[in-house]
Short mmCIF file of C-alpha atoms and ligand atoms in Angstrom, two decimals:
data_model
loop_
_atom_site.label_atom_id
_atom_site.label_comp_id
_atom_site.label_asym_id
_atom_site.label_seq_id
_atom_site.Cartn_x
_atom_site.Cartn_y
_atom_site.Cartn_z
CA UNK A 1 189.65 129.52 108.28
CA UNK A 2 192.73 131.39 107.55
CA UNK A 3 194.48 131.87 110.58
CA UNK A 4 197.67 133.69 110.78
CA UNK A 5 200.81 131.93 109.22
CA UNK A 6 203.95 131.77 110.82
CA UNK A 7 205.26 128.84 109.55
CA UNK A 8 206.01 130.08 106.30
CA UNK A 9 207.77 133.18 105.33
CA UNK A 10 206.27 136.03 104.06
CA UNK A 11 207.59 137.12 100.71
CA UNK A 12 208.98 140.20 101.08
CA UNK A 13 207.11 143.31 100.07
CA UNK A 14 208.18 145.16 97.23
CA UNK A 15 209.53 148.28 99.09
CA UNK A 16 206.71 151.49 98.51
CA UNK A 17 208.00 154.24 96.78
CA UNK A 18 208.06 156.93 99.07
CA UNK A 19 206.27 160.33 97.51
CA UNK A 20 207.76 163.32 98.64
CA UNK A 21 205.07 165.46 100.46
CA UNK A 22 204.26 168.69 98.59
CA UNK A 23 206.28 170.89 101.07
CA UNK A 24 209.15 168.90 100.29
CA UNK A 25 208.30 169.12 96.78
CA UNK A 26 208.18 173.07 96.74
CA UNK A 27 212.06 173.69 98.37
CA UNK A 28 213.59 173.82 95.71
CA UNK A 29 210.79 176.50 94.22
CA UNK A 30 210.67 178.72 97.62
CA UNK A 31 214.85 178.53 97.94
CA UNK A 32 215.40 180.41 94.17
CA UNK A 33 212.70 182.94 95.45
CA UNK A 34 212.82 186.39 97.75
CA UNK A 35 208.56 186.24 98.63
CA UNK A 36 209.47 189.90 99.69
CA UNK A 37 210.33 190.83 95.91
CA UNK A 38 208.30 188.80 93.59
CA UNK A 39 204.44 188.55 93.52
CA UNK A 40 204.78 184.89 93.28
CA UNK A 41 203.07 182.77 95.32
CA UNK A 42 205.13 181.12 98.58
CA UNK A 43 203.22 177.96 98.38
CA UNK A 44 201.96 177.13 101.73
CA UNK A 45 198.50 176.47 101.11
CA UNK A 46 197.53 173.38 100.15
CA UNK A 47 194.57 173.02 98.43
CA UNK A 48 192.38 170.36 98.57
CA UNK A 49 192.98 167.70 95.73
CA UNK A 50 190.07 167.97 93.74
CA UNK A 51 188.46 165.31 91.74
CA UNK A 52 189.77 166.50 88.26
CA UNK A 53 193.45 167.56 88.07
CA UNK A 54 194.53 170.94 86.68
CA UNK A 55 196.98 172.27 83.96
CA UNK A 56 197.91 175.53 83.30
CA UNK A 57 200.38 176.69 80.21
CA UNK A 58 201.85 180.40 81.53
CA UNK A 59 203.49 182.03 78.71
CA UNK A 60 206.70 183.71 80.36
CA UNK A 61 208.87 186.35 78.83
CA UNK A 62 212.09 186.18 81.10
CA UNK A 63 215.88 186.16 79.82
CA UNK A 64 214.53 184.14 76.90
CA UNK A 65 210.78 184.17 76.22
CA UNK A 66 209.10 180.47 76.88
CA UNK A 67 205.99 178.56 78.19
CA UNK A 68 205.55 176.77 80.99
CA UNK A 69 203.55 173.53 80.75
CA UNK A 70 202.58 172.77 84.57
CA UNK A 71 200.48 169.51 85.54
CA UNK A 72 198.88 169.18 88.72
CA UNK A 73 200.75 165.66 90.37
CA UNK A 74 200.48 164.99 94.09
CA UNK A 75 200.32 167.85 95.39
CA UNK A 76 202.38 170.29 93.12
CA UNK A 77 202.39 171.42 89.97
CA UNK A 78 204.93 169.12 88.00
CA UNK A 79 206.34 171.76 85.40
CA UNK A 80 208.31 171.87 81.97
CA UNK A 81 209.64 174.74 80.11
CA UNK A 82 208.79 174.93 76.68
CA UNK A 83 210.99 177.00 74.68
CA UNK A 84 209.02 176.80 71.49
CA UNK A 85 205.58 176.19 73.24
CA UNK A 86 203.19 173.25 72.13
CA UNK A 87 201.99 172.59 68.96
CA UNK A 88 198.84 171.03 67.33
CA UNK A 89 200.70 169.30 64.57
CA UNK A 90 201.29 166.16 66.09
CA UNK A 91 204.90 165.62 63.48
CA UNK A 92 206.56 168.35 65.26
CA UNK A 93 208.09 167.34 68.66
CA UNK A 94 209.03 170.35 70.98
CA UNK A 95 211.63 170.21 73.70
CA UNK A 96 210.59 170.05 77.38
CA UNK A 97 212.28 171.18 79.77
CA UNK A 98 212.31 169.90 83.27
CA UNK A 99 212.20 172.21 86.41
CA UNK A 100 211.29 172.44 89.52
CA UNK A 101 207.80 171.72 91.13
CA UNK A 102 205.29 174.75 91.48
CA UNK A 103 202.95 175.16 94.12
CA UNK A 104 198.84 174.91 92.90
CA UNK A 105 198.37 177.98 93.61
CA UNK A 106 200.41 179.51 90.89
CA UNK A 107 198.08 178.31 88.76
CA UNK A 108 196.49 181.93 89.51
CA UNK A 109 199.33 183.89 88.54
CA UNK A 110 199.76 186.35 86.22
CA UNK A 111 201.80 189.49 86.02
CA UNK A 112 205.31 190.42 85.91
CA UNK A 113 208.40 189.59 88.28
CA UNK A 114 211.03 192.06 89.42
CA UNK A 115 214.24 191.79 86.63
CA UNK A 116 216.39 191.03 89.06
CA UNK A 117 214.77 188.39 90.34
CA UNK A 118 214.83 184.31 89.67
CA UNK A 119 212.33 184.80 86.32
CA UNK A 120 212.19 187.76 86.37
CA UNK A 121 209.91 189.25 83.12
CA UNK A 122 206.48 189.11 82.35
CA UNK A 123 203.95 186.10 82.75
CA UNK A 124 200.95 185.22 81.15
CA UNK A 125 197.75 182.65 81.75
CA UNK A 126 197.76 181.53 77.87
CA UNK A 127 195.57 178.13 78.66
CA UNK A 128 194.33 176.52 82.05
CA UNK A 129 191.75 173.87 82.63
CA UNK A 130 192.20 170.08 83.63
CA UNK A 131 193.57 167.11 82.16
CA UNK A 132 193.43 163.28 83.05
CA UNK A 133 194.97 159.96 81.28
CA UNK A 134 193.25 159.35 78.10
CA UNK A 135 192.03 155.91 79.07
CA UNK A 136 189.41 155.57 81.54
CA UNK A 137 190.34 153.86 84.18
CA UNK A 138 189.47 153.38 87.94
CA UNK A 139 191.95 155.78 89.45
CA UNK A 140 193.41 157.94 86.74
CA UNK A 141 196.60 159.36 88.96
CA UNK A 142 197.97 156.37 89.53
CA UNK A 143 198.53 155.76 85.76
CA UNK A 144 199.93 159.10 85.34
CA UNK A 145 201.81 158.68 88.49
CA UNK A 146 203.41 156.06 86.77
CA UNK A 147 203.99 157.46 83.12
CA UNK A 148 205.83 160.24 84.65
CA UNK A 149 208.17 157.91 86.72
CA UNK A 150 208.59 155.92 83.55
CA UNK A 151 208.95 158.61 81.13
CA UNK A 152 205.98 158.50 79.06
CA UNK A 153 203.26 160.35 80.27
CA UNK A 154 200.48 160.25 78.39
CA UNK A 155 197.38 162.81 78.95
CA UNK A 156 193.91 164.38 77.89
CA UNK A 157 194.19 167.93 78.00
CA UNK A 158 190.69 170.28 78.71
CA UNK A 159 191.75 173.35 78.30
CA UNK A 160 190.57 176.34 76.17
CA UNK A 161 192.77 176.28 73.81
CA UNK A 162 194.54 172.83 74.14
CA UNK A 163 192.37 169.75 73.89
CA UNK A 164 193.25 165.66 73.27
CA UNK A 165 195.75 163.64 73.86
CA UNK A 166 199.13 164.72 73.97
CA UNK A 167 202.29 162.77 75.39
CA UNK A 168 205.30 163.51 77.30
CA UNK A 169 208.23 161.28 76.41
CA UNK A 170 211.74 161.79 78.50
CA UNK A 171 214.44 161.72 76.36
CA UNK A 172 218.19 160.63 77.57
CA UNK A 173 220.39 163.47 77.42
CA UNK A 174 221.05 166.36 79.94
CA UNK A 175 221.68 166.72 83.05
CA UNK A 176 219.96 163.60 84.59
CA UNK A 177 218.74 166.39 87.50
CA UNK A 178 216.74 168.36 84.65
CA UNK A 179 215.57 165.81 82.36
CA UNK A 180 214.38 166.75 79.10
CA UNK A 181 211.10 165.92 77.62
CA UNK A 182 209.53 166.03 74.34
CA UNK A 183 206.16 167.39 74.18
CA UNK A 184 204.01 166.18 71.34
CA UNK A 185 200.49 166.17 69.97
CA UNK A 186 198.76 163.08 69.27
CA UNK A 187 196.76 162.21 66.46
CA UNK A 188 193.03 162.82 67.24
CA UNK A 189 190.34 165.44 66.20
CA UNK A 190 192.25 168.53 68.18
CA UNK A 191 195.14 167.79 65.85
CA UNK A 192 195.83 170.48 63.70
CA UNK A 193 198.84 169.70 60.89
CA UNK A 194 200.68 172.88 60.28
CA UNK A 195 199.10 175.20 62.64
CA UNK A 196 201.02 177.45 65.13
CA UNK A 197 198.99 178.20 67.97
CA UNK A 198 201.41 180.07 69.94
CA UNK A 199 201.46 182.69 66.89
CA UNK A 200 197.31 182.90 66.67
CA UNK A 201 196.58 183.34 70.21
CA UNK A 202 198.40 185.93 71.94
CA UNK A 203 196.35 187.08 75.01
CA UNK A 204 195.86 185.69 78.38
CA UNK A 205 193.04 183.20 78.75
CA UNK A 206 192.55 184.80 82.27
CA UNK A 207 192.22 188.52 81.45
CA UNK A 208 191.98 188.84 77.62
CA UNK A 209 195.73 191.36 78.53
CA UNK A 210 198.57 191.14 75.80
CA UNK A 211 202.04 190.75 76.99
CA UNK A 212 202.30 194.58 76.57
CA UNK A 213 199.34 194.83 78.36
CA UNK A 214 200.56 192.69 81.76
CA UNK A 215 203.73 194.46 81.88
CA UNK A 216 202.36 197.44 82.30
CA UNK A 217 200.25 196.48 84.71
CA UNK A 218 196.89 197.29 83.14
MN1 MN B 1 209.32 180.08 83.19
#
């Protein structure tokens, strides 16, 4: 029977990396915001984890129109702004944008934030539905835990308009606090050489609304 050793030294553990608790997370996110101006949510639920983890790609068309590639990671929404937006064709690479974590919850949102506000212009729902690593394994957010950390996050996206396996690869240049990513399509049967998908499909996936449409509020 094992019984507990003292004689010999335990090896030391390798130290845990700490995650950083969603509220902890979202600072950054609620400091740039007034939740008195902007329709935005503040964050403070926190929603069950569910056993499939979302996505949601908001088209937004602030200072400089972009899209917003979010993926739901412990708790927040790890996010990456796309100027270009994603593409099918899995030769052309498109720069990603780091910034800071979203809450879940704006998953849901949709309309248009004050001009004079942090993002301020008009945002859309252009796809949303859940993604996972493209390997089946036994506990599928540990592996993308650790893609992300390393750099090369590799995912299955179910979403109305995006589907497969895409990849996220950190590149080395920037400002090491906003990494940049590039955001590319892998080969597969969603793979669509030449196609531009942010030029074919212009409505929200939410409400059917144009751009035009949100901003108006109709
Ligand atoms: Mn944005």
């Amino acid at each position: 029977m094992a019984t507990k050793a003292t004689s010999k030294p335990k090896p030391k553990r390798k130290a845990a990396i700490k995650r950083k608790s969603p509220r902890t997370q979202l600072a950054e996110y609620r400091r740039k915001r007034d939740f008195s101006r902007t329709a935005e949510p503040e964050g403070t639920a926190t929603p069950a984890a569910g056993p499939e983890l979302a996505f949601v790609i908001q088209k937004h068309a602030a200072s400089r129109l972009h899209f917003d590639l979010r993926l739901e990671l412990d708790g927040t929404m790890k996010s990456w702004a796309v100027p270009k937006g994603p593409s099918l064709d899995p030769s052309v690479k498109r720069l990603a944008m780091q910034v800071e974590d979203h809450p879940i919850e704006y998953n849901q949102f949709e309309g248009t934030i004050p001009a004079a506000e942090y993002g301020g212009g008009t945002v859309m729902l252009w796809d949303r539905g859940t993604y996972t690593c493209p390997e089946p394994v036994p506990d599928p957010q540990a592996l993308l835990r650790e893609g992300y950390r390393n750099g090369d996050l590799k995912f299955e996206l179910r979403g109305r308009r995006l589907r497969g396996s895409w990849v996220l690869v950190r590149i080395k240049r920037g400002d090491p606090a906003k990494p940049q990513w590039l955001l590319i399509k892998h080969r597969d049967k969603f793979a669509r050489p030449g196609a531009d998908i942010v030029a074919t499909e212009l409505t929200s996936v939410a409400t059917g609304r144009t751009m035009q449409a949100i901003a108006r509020g109709r």
